[in-house]
CSV table of C-alpha atoms in Angstrom, one decimal:
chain,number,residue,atom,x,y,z
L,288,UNK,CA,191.0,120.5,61.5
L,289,UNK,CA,193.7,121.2,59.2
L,290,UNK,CA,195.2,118.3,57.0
L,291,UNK,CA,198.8,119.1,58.9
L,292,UNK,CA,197.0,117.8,62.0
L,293,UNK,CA,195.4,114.9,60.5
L,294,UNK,CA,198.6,113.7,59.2
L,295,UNK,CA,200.3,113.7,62.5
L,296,UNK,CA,197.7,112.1,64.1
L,297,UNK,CA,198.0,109.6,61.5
L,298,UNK,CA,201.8,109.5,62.0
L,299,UNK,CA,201.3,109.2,65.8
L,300,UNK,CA,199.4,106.1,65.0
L,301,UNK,CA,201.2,104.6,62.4
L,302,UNK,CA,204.1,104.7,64.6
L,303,UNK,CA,202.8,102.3,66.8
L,304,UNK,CA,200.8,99.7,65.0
L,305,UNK,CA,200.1,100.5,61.3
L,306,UNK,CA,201.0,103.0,58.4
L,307,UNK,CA,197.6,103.8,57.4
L,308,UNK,CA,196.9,106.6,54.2
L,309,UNK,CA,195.8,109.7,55.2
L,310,UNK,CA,191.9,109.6,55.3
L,311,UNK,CA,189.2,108.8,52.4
L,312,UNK,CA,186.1,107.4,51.4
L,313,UNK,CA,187.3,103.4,51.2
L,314,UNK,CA,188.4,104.2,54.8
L,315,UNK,CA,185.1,106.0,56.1
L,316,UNK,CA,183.3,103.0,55.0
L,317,UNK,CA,185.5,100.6,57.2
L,318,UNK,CA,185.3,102.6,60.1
L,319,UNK,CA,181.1,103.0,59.7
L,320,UNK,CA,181.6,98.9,59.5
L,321,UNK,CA,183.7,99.0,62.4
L,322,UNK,CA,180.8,100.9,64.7
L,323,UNK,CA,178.8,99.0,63.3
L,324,UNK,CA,180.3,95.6,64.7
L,325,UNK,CA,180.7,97.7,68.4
L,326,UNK,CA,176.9,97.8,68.3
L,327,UNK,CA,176.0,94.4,67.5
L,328,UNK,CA,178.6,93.3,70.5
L,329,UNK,CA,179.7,95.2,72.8
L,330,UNK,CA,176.9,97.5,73.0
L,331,UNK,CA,174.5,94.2,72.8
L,332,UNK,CA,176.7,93.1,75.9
L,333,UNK,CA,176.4,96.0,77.7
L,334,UNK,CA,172.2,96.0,77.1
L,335,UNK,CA,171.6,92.6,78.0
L,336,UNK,CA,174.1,93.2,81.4
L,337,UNK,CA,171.2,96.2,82.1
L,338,UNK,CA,168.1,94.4,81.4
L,339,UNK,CA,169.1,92.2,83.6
L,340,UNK,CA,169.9,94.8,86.2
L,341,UNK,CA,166.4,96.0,85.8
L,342,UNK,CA,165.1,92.2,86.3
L,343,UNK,CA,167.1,92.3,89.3
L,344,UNK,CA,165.9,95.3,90.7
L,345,UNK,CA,162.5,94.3,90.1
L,346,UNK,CA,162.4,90.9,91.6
L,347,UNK,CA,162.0,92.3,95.7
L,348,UNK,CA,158.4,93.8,94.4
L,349,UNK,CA,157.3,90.8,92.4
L,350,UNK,CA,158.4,88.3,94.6
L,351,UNK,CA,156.4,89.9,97.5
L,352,UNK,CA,153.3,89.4,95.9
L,353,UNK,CA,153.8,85.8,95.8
L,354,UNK,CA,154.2,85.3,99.6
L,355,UNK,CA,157.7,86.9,100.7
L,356,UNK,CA,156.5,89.3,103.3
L,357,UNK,CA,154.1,86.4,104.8
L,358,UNK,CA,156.7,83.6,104.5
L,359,UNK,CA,159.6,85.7,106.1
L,360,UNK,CA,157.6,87.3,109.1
L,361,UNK,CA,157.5,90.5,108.1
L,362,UNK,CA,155.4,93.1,108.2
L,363,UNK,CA,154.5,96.9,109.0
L,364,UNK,CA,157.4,99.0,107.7
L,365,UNK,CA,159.7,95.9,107.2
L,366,UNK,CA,159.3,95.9,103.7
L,367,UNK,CA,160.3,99.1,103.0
L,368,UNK,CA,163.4,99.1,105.0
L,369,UNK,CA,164.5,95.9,103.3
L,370,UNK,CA,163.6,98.0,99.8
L,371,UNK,CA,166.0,101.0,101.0
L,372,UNK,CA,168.7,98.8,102.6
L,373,UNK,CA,171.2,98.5,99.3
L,374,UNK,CA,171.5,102.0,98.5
L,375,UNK,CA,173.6,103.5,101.1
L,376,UNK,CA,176.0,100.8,100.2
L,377,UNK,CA,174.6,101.5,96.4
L,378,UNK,CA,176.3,105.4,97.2
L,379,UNK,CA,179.2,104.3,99.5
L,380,UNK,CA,180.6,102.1,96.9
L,381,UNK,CA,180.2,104.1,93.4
L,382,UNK,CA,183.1,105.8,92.8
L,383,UNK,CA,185.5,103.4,95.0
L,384,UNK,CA,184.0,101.2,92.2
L,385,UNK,CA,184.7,102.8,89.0
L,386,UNK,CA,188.3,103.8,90.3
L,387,UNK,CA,188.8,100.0,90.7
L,388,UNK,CA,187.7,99.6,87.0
L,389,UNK,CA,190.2,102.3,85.9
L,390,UNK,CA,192.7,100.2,87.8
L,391,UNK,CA,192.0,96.2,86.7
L,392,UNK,CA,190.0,97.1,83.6
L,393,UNK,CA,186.1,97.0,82.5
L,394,UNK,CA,186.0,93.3,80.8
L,395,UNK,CA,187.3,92.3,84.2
L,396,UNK,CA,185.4,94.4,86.5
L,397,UNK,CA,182.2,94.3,84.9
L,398,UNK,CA,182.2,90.9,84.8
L,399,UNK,CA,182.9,90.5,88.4
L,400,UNK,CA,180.7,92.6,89.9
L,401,UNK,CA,177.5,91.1,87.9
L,402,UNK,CA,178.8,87.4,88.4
L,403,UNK,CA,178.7,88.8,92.3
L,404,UNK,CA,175.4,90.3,92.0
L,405,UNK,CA,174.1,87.5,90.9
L,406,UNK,CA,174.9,85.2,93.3
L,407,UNK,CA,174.0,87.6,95.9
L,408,UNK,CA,170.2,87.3,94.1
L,409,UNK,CA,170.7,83.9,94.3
L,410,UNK,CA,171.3,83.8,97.9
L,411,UNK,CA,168.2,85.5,98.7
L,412,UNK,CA,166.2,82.6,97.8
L,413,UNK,CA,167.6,81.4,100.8
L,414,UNK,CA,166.9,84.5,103.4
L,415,UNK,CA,164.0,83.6,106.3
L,416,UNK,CA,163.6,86.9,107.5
L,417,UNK,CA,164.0,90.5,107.1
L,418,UNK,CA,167.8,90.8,108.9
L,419,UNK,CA,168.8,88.3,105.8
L,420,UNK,CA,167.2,90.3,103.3
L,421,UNK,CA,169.0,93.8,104.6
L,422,UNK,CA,172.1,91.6,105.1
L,423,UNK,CA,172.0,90.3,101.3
L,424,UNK,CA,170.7,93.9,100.2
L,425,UNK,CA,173.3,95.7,101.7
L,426,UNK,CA,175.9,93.6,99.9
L,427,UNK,CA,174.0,94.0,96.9
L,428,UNK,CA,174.2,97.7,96.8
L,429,UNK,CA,177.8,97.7,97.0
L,430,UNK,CA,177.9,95.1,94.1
L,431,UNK,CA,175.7,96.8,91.8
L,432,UNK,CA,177.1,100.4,92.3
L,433,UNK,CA,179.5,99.9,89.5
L,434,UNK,CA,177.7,98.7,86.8
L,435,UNK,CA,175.6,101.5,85.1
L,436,UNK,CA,178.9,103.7,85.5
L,437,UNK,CA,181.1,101.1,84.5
L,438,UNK,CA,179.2,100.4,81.2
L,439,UNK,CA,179.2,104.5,80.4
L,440,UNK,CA,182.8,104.6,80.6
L,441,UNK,CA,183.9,101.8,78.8
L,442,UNK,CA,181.3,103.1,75.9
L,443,UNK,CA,183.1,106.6,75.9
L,444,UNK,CA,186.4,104.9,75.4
L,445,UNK,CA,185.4,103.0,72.1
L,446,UNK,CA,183.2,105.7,70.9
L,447,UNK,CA,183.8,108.9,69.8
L,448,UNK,CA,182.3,111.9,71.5
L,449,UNK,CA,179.8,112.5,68.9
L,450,UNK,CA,178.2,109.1,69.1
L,451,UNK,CA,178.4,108.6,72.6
L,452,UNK,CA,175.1,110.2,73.4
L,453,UNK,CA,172.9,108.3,71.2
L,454,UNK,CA,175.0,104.8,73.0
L,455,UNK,CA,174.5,105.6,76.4
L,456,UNK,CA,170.8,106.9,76.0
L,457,UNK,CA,170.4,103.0,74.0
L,458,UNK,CA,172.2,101.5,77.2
L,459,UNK,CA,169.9,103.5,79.5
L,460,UNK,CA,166.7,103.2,78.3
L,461,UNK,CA,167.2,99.3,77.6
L,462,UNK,CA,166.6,99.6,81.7
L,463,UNK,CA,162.9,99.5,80.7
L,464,UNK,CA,163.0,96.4,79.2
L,465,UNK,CA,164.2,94.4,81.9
L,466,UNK,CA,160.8,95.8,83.5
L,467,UNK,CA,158.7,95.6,80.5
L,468,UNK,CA,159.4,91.5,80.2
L,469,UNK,CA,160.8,90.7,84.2
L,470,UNK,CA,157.4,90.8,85.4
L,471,UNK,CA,155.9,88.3,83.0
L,472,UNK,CA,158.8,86.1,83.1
L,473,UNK,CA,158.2,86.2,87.1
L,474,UNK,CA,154.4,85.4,86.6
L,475,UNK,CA,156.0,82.1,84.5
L,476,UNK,CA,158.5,81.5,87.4
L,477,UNK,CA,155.9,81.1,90.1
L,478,UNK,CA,154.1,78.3,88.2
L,479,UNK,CA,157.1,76.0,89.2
L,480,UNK,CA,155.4,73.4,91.6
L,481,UNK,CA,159.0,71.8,92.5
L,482,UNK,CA,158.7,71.4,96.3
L,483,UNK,CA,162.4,72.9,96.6
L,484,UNK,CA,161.6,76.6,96.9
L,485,UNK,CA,158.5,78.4,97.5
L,486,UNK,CA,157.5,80.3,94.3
L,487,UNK,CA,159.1,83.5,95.4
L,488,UNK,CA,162.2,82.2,96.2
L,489,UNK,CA,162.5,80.6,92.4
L,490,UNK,CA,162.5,84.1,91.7
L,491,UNK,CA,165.4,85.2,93.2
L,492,UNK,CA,167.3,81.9,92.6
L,493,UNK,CA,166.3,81.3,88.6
L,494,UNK,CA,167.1,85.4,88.1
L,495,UNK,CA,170.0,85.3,90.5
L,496,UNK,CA,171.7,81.9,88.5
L,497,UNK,CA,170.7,83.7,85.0
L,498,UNK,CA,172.9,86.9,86.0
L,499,UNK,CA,175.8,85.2,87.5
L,500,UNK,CA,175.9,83.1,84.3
L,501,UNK,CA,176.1,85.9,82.0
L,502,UNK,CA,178.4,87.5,84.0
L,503,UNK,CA,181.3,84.5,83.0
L,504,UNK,CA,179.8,85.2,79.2
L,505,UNK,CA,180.9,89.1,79.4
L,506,UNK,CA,184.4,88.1,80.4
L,507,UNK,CA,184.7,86.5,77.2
L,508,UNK,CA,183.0,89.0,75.1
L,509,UNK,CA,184.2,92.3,76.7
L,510,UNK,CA,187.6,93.9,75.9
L,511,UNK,CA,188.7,96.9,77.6
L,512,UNK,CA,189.7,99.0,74.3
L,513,UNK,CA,189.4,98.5,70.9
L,514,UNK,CA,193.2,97.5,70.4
L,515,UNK,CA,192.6,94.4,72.3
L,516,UNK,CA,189.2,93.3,70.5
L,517,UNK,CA,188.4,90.2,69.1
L,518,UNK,CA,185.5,91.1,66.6
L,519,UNK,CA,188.0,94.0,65.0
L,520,UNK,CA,190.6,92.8,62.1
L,521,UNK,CA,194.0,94.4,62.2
L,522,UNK,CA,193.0,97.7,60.0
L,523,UNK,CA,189.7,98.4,61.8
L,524,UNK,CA,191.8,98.8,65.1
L,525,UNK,CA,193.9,101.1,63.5
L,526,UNK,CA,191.2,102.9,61.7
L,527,UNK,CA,189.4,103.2,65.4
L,528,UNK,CA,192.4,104.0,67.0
L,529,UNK,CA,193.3,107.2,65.0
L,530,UNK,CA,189.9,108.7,65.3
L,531,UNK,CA,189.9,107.8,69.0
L,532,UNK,CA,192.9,109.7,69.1
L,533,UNK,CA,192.0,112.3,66.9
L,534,UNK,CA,188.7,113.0,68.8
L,535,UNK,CA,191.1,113.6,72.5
L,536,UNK,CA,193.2,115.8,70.5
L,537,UNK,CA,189.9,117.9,69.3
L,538,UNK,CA,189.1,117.6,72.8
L,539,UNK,CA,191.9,118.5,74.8
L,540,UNK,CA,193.0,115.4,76.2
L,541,UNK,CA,193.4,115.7,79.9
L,542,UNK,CA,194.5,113.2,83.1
L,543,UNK,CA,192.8,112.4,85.5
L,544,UNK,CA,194.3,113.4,88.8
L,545,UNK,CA,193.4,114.9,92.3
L,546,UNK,CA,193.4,118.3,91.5
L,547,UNK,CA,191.0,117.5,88.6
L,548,UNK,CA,188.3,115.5,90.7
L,549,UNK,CA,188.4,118.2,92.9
L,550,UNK,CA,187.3,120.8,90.6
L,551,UNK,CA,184.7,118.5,89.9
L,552,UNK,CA,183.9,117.9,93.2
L,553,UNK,CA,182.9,121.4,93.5
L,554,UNK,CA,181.3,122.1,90.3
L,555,UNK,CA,177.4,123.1,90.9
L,556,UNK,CA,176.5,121.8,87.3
L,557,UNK,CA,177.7,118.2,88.7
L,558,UNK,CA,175.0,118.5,91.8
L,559,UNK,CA,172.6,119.8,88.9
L,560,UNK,CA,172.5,116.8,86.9
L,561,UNK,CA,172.5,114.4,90.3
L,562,UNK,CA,169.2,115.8,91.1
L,563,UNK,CA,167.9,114.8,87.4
L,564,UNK,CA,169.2,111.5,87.8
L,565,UNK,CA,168.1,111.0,91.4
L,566,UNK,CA,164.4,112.4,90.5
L,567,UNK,CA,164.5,109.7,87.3
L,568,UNK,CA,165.6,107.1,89.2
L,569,UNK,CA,163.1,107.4,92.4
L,570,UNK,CA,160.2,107.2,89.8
L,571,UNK,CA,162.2,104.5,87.7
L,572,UNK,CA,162.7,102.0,91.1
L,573,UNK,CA,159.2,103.2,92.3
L,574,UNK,CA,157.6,101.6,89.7
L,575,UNK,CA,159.9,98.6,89.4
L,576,UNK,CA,159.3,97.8,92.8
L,577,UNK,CA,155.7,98.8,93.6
L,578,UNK,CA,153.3,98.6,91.0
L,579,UNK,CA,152.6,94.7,90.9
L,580,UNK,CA,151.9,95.3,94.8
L,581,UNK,CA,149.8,98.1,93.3
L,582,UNK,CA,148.4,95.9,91.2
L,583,UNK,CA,147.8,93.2,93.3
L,584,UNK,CA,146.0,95.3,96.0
L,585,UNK,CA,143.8,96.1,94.0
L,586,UNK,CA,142.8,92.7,93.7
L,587,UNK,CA,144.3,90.9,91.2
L,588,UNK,CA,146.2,87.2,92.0
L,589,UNK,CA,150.0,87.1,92.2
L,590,UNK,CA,150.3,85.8,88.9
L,591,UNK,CA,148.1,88.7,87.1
L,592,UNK,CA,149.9,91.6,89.1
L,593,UNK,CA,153.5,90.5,88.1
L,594,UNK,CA,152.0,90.2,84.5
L,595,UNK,CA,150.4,93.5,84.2
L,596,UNK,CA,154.1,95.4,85.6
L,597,UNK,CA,154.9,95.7,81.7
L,598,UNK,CA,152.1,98.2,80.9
L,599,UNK,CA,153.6,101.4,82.3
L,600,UNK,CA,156.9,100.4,80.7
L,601,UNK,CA,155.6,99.7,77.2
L,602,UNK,CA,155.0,103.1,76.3
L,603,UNK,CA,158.8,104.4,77.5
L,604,UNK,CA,160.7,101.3,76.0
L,605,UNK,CA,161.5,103.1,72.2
L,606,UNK,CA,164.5,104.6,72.0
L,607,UNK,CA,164.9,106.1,68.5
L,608,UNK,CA,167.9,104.2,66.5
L,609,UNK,CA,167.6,107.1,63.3
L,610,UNK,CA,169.9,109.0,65.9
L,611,UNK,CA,172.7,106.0,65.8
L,612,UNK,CA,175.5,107.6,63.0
């Protein structure tokens, strides 16, 4: 990029908040700093929101070994309808979703929809039989659909396009630590002897509560761009801000309009990458849901199998942070 260009882009940002020199080493630092306080926040945020997703998705399988299906009546194919029941909602809902984050903004959004999820765990300690579980599923779907998305976004709007990669790979493989420590933590859960729930249902209520109560923390912690952030002091904005801007104008910054979706709608590269994602995820849920059932028919007590869920995730929980710049 020529200087010319750098020094508009620096004019098109001084204009609006701060004159800022034209680029050098004092102000590389800063901005390394800057990222660097966007990890250990908002990207910390974000994790923790997805472990806990993970936990979530988790809790049907481990909570069935401690005496859900027997409890609720069900039995045959039951359990695997009530399994399936949140993602056709989990579908339906996905893009209406992220075009409502666009709209009201991701600290908002984000927030809401895991304060909602949460509670909708929460209610399923409650559920006596498999038409409350496909009822409370359903609705979970829908609540859920936004979040993995939602947290992609938001990091490609505070990070540039060559460190958004190594982000989002971080966010997504921090899914495996919600399954490398949510069976354990369910193993300690059904140890509760307070006559108030069965074991399983302190599952879904303890998990449920913890969700719904990090969901009030994100609204306080999340902003929806880096102009609006509380752990950034006036010059790292403005340092973030120009090369935000100047990575769109390396880009080729373009709207977002009907014409635009539609293109993508049709593009075969976008059904490419779903079938990657859906072929991940089926062995990803697979595992969160069925291997302490595995486990536990293979003889094992309740307790054991829910412990033992962390093995197959050990080995996949290291993502590589050399690659963070």
């Amino acid at each position: 990029m020529s200087d010319k260009h750098s020094e508009d882009i620096v004019y098109n940002v001084a204009s609006k908040e701060l004159i800022l020199p034209a680029d050098n080493a004092d102000d590389d630092k800063e901005l390394q700093r800057a990222f660097r306080k966007l990890d250990a926040t908002l990207l910390v945020v974000l994790i923790l929101c997805s472990v806990l997703n993970s936990m979530d998705r988790a809790n049907l399988g481990l909570s069935k070994v401690a005496g859900l299906e027997n409890d609720t009546g069900m039995s045959g194919g039951d359990f695997n309808v009530v399994v399936s029941a949140m993602y056709p909602t989990y579908l339906l809902f996905m893009l209406p979703s992220n075009l409502v984050l666009r709209k009201v903004g991701a600290r908002f959004w984000l927030s809401l929809i895991t304060i909602i999820w949460g509670i909708i765990n929460m209610s399923m300690a409650f559920a006596k039989n498999k038409t409350d579980f496909i009822i409370c599923r359903l609705f979970l779907g829908a609540a859920e659909s936004g979040a993995s998305p939602g947290a992609t976004m938001l990091i490609t709007l505070w990070y540039p396009r060559n460190m958004v990669t190594s982000r989002i790979s971080i966010f997504f493989s921090s899914f495996a630590i919600g399954a490398v420590i949510g069976g354990p933590i369910a193993s300690g859960i059904i140890k509760i002897t307070n006559p108030r729930f069965k074991s399983w249902e302190w599952i879904f209520f303890i998990e449920g509560l913890t969700t719904a109560s990090y969901g009030l923390v994100m609204f306080f912690l999340l902003s929806d761009y880096p102009e609006k952030s509380w752990m950034l002091n006036s010059k790292e904005k403005a340092l973030l801000k120009r090369r935000m801007e100047q990575d769109q104008a390396e880009g080729g910054h373009r709207a977002v309009n009907k014409k635009r979706i539609w293109r993508h709608v049709r593009d075969p590269l976008i059904y490419a990458q779903a079938l990657i994602l859906y072929c991940a995820n089926y062995g990803l849920n697979t595992i969160l849901t069925f291997s302490a059932i595995i486990v536990n028919s293979l003889g094992y007590s309740a307790s054991a199998s829910q412990a033992m869920q962390a093995a197959p995730d050990l080995e996949n929980d290291h993502p590589d942070f050399r690659y963070i710049v």
